[in-house]
Short mmCIF file of C-alpha atoms in Angstrom, two decimals:
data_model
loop_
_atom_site.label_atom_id
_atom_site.label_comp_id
_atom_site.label_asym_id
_atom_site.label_seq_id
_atom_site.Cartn_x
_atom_site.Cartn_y
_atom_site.Cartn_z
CA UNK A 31 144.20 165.32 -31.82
CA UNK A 32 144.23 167.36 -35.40
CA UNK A 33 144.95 170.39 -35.17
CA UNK A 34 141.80 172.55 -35.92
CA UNK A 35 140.47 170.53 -32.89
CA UNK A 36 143.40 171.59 -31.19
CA UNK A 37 142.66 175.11 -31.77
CA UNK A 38 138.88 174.44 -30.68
CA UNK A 39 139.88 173.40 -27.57
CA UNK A 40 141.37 177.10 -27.33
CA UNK A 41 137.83 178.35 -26.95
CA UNK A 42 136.12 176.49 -24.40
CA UNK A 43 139.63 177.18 -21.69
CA UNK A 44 139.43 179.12 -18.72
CA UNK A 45 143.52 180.18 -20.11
CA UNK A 46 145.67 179.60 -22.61
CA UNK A 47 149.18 178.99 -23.72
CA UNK A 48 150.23 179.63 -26.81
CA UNK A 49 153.74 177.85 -27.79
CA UNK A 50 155.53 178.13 -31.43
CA UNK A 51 156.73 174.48 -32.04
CA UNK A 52 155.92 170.83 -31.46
CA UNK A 53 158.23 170.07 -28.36
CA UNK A 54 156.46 173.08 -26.37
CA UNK A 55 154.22 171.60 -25.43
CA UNK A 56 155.41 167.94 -24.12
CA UNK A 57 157.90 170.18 -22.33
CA UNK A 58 154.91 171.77 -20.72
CA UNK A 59 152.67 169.36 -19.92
CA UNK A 60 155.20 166.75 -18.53
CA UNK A 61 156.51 169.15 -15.83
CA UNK A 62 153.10 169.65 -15.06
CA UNK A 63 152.74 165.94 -14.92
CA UNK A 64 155.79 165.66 -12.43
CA UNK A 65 153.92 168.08 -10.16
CA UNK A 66 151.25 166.23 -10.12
CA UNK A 67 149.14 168.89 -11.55
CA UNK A 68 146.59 168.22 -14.29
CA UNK A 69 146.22 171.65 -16.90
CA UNK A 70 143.28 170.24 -18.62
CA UNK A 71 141.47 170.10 -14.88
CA UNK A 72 142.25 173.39 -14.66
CA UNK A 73 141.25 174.66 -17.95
CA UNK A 74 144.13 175.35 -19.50
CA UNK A 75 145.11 174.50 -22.91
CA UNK A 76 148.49 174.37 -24.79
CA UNK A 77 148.36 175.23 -28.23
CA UNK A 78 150.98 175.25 -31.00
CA UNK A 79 150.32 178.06 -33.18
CA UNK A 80 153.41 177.42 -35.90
CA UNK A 81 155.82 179.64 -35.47
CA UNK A 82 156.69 183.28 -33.73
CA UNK A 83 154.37 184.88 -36.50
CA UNK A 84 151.44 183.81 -34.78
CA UNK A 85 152.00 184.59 -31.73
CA UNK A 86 150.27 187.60 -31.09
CA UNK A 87 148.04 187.52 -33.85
CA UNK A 88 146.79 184.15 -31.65
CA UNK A 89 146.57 185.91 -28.46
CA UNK A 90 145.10 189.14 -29.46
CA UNK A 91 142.38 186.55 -31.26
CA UNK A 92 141.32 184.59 -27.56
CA UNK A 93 142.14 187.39 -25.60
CA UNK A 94 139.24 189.58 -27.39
CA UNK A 95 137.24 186.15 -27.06
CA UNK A 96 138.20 186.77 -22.91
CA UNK A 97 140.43 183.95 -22.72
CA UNK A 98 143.92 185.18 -21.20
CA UNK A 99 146.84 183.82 -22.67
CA UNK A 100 150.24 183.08 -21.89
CA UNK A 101 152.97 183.20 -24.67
CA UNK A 102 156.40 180.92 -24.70
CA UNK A 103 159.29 181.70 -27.41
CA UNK A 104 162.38 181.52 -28.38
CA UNK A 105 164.45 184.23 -28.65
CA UNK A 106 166.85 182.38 -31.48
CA UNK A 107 170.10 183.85 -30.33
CA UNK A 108 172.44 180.83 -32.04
CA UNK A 109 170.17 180.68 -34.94
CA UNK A 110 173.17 182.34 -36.78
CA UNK A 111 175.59 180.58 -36.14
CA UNK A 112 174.07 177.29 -36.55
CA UNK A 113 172.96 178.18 -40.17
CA UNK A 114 176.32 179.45 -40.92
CA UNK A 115 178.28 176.24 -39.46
CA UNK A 116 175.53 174.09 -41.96
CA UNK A 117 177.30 175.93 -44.64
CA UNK A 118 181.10 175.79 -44.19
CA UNK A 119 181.68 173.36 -46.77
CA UNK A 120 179.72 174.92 -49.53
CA UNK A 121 182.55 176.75 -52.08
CA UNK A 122 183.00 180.65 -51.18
CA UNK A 123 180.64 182.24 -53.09
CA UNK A 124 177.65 179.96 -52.33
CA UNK A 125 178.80 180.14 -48.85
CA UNK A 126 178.66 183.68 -48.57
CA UNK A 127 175.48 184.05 -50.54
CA UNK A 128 174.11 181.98 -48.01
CA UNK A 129 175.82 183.67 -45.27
CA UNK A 130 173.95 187.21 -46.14
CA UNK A 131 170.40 185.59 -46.20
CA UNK A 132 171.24 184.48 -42.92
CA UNK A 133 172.03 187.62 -41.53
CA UNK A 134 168.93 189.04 -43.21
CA UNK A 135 166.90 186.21 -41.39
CA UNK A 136 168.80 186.92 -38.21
CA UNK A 137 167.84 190.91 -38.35
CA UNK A 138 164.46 189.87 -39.21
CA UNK A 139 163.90 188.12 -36.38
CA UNK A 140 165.38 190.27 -33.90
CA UNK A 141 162.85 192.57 -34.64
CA UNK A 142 160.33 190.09 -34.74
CA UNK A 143 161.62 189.59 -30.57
CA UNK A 144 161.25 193.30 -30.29
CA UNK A 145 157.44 193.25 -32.01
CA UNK A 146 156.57 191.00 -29.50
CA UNK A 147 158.04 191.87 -26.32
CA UNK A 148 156.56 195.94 -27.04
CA UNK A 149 152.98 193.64 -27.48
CA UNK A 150 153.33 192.11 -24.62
CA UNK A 151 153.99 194.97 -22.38
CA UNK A 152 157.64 194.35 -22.13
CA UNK A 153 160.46 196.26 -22.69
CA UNK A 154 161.20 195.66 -26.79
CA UNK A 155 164.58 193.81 -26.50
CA UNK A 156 165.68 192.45 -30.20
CA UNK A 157 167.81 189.26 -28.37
CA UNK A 158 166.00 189.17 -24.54
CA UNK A 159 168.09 186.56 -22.36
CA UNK A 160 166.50 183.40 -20.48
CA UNK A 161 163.22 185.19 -18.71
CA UNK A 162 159.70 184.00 -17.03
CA UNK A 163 157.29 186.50 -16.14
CA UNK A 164 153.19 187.01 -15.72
CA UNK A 165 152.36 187.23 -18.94
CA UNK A 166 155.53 185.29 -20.97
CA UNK A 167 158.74 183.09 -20.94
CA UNK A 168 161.63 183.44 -23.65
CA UNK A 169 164.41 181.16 -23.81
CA UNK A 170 167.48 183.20 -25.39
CA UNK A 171 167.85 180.97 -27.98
CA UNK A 172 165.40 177.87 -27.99
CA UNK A 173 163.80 175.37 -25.72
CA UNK A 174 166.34 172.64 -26.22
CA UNK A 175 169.66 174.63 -26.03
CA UNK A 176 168.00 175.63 -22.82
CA UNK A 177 167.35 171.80 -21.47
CA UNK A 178 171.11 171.05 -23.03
CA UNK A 179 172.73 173.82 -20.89
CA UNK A 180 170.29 173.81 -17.53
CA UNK A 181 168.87 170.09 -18.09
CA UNK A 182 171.57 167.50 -19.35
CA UNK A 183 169.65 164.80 -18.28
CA UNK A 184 166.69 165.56 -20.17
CA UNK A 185 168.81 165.05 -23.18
CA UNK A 186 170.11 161.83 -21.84
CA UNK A 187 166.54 160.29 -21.21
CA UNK A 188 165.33 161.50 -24.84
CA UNK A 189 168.40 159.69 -26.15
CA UNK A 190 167.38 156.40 -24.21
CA UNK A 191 163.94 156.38 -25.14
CA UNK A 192 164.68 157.06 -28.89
CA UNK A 193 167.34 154.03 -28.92
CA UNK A 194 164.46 151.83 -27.52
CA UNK A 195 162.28 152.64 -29.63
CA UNK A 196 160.34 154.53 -28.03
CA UNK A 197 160.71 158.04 -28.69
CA UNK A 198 161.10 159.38 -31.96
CA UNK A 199 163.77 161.26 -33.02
CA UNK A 200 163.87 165.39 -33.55
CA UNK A 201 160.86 167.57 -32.24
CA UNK A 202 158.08 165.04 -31.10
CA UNK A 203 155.47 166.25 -28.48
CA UNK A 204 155.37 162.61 -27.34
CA UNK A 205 158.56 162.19 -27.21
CA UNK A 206 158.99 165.12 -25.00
CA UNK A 207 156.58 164.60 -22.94
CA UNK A 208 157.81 161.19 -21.74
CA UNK A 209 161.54 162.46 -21.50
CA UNK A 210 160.20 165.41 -19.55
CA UNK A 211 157.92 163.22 -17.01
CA UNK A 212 160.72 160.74 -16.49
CA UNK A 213 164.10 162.62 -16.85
CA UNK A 214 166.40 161.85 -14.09
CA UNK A 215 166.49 164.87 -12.06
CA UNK A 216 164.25 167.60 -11.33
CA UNK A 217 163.46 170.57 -14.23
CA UNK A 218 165.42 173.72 -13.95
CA UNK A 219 163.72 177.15 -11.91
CA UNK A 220 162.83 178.51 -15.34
CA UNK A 221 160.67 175.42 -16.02
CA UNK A 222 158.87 175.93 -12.82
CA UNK A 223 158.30 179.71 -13.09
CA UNK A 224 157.05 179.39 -16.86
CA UNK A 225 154.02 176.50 -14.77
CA UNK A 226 153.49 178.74 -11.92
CA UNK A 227 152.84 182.16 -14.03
CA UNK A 228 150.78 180.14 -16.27
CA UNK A 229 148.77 178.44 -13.45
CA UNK A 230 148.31 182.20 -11.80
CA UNK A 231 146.03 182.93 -15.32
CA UNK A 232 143.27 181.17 -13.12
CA UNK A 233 144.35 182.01 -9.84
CA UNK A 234 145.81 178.82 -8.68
CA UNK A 235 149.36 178.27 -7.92
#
């Protein structure tokens, strides 16, 4: 489906969850799929809006349509540190120019946590730890440092089905949605919570 159908979709759902990135929403869907519960049944959509910036502007958009929404993010905690690893064997000075637009991007998005959280009627934490509630879910850092630490056999069946063939490699809704339907063992509580506050935006549960 394109993605300005996608976003049609939005308008014609009884809720709405509104994800940054690609993987969201296989993530999503499949544990809904291993429950045996259908979102599109019961009119709720999953939408990738591209990124934390559109976030709220997204859900302040359907919610004055009178579509509630649900918002999932990541909180980027080891976005640092990963940037600055990527880096180590640049010479000194283009390392540490690097190194100082990566703490500028850091700041800037621990602010951009705090923008959010105050919007959504949460406490404005710049770097919030792993958290499901009524109205949102943030994962400390992101979605797949999440499944590494709480899920290891989520990675393990991605891995599998991208050496067959038939996943494909980095973020890949379809990839993520089969990994998360048929992954070994069961998702992790936060997994669960994050389906059961969304399904509660039409009063089922």
């Amino acid at each position: 489906m394109r993605k300005n159908e996608k976003a049609m979709e939005g308008f014609f759902a009884h809720a709405m969850v509104l994800v940054e990135g690609r993987g969201d929403e296989g993530v999503i869907t499949g544990c809904a799929d291993r429950s045996g519960i259908n979102l599109g049944a019961e009119g709720i959509s999953v939408i990738e809006v591209h990124g934390k910036d559109n976030l709220m502007i997204s859900d302040a958009l359907f919610s004055a349509l009178g579509v509630p929404c649900y918002v999932v993010f990541d909180g980027d905690a080891g976005m640092e540190e990963r940037k600055r690893a990527s880096v180590q064997h640049l010479i000194p000075q283009q390392r540490q120019d690097k190194e100082q637009e990566f703490e500028r991007q850091a700041r800037k998005n621990r602010t951009k946590n705090a923008n959010l959280l105050q919007y959504l009627g949460a406490t404005p934490n710049p770097q919030s730890a792993d958290d499901s509630t009524g109205r949102y879910t943030v994962f400390e850092d992101t979605l797949e440092t999440y499944l590494d630490h709480h899920w290891p056999t989520w990675e393990e069946r991605r891995q599998e089905l991208v050496r067959a063939g038939e996943g494909i490699e980095g973020k890949n809704a379809a990839t993520y949605l089969e990994t998360t339907r048929t992954a070994a063992t069961e998702p992790p509580f936060l997994l669960h919570a994050l389906l059961e506050n969304v399904r509660s935006l039409t009063g089922r549960r």
